Amino acid sequence: MSVRHPSESDPRSGRVLVALLGFLVVLILAGAGVAFFAWSWVQSKFDAPGPAVEETIVVIPRGEGLIQIANRFEREGVVSDARLFRLLVTLEEADRDLRAGEYAFPPEASMRDILEQVREGVVVQYPITFAEGLTSAMIVRILEASEVLTGEIAETPPEGSLLPETYLVQRGTPRSEIIARMQSDQDALIARLWPNRAGDLPFDTIEEAIILASIVEKETGIAEERPRVAAVFVNRLRRGMRLDSDPTIIYGITGGEPLGRGIRRSELDNTNNPYNTYHFAGLPPGPIANPGPDAIAAVLNPADTRDLFFVADGTGGHVFAETYAQHQRNVANWRRIERERGGR
């Protein structure tokens, strides 16, 4: 009869241990498979087309947190499950990156697409266009009429201090912020153009340049003409001639609002109108409108001509002249065009 030494292992216990280890491995692999399946399913939900069948506008108010935003998205029909959206945001560690604003989500936008749009703040933007040559009062009226802007404008900005352009704004932008942007944009434009101005201009300050640019702006709406119109006024200032600009008289009468009729002889002779450039030499006391970039650039670098006069040519533009005799012939031709049009 043989006796097993105590140090010798039982083959059966070894087999049991191997079996247990194998079972444990199977459990681990099975768990990993389940976890992988679950993770893949969740990721597919994040990237799957969303439930919206058309573009959907959703406004996220300031101060809303993740739960409120996720519930809002589910309520508005842009995500199918607010809990899944919250999970995505948590996994991306983006809960502090969600930005308030008005969003336009495209049809079938996925949860991931929506998160990226909100995270980057890609909000709906509305264009507000200010035509060149508007007065500050006119610009204020446009701002006040906008339904997407908020807040009051405490006072009308100084004439000529705003740069008219098309500005993109989001809903809820304060009106005062647009005013500040227009002033800042004009300052930036002047800072870029002023150092490269012509060297022999008959004015010394930015304020004078804006005054003259506002006159050029009101005299012609054709961008290509502005350097030549600017040259006429620059040449007249150099010679000490009066500017003889109708828009300056109108500004002195109406503050820049349309006159609605021709200028009367009594208004041309009115010495109480400080903007009457038919009577007073030099520049008027201030701008008569808000000039655009082309008019400002034209005044700082006018065309190289000896023109002293211009008059309408009947096509929307002007014809220019160096002498008064030439100008008189051009005026006579314009009067003839006016009579012919009146006859028709």
mmCIF file of C-alpha atoms in Angstrom, residues 4 34 45-46 48 51 53 61 66 81 83 94 106 116 119 149 153 159 168 171 199 211 242 258 273 308-309:
data_model
loop_
_atom_site.group_PDB
_atom_site.id
_atom_site.type_symbol
_atom_site.label_atom_id
_atom_site.label_comp_id
_atom_site.label_asym_id
_atom_site.label_seq_id
_atom_site.Cartn_x
_atom_site.Cartn_y
_atom_site.Cartn_z
ATOM 1 C CA ARG A 4 1.072 10.006 -0.902
ATOM 2 C CA VAL A 34 -21.599 42.899 -23.103
ATOM 3 C CA LYS A 45 -27.417 56.322 -30.651
ATOM 4 C CA PHE A 46 -25.203 59.396 -30.341
ATOM 5 C CA ALA A 48 -27.861 58.178 -35.343
ATOM 6 C CA PRO A 51 -36.076 62.629 -34.917
ATOM 7 C CA VAL A 53 -37.938 65.991 -39.995
ATOM 8 C CA PRO A 61 -32.159 80.902 -22.356
ATOM 9 C CA LEU A 66 -27.697 70.505 -18.672
ATOM 10 C CA ASP A 81 -33.993 60.773 -25.323
ATOM 11 C CA ARG A 83 -31.071 61.003 -20.741
ATOM 12 C CA ALA A 94 -19.009 69.423 -22.080
ATOM 13 C CA PRO A 106 -30.969 70.847 -39.463
ATOM 14 C CA GLU A 116 -21.075 70.330 -31.286
ATOM 15 C CA ARG A 119 -20.716 73.748 -27.771
ATOM 16 C CA LEU A 149 -32.480 93.272 -30.690
ATOM 17 C CA ILE A 153 -30.518 103.520 -26.982
ATOM 18 C CA GLU A 159 -23.322 112.328 -36.651
ATOM 19 C CA LEU A 168 -24.833 89.938 -38.318
ATOM 20 C CA ARG A 171 -31.443 87.385 -31.107
ATOM 21 C CA GLY A 199 0.245 114.034 -48.555
ATOM 22 C CA ILE A 211 -17.129 115.699 -42.716
ATOM 23 C CA ARG A 242 -17.070 127.318 -51.665
ATOM 24 C CA PRO A 258 -35.491 113.970 -47.260
ATOM 25 C CA ASN A 273 -27.957 127.923 -42.024
ATOM 26 C CA LEU A 308 -13.811 121.758 -60.070
ATOM 27 C CA PHE A 309 -17.427 121.031 -61.079
#
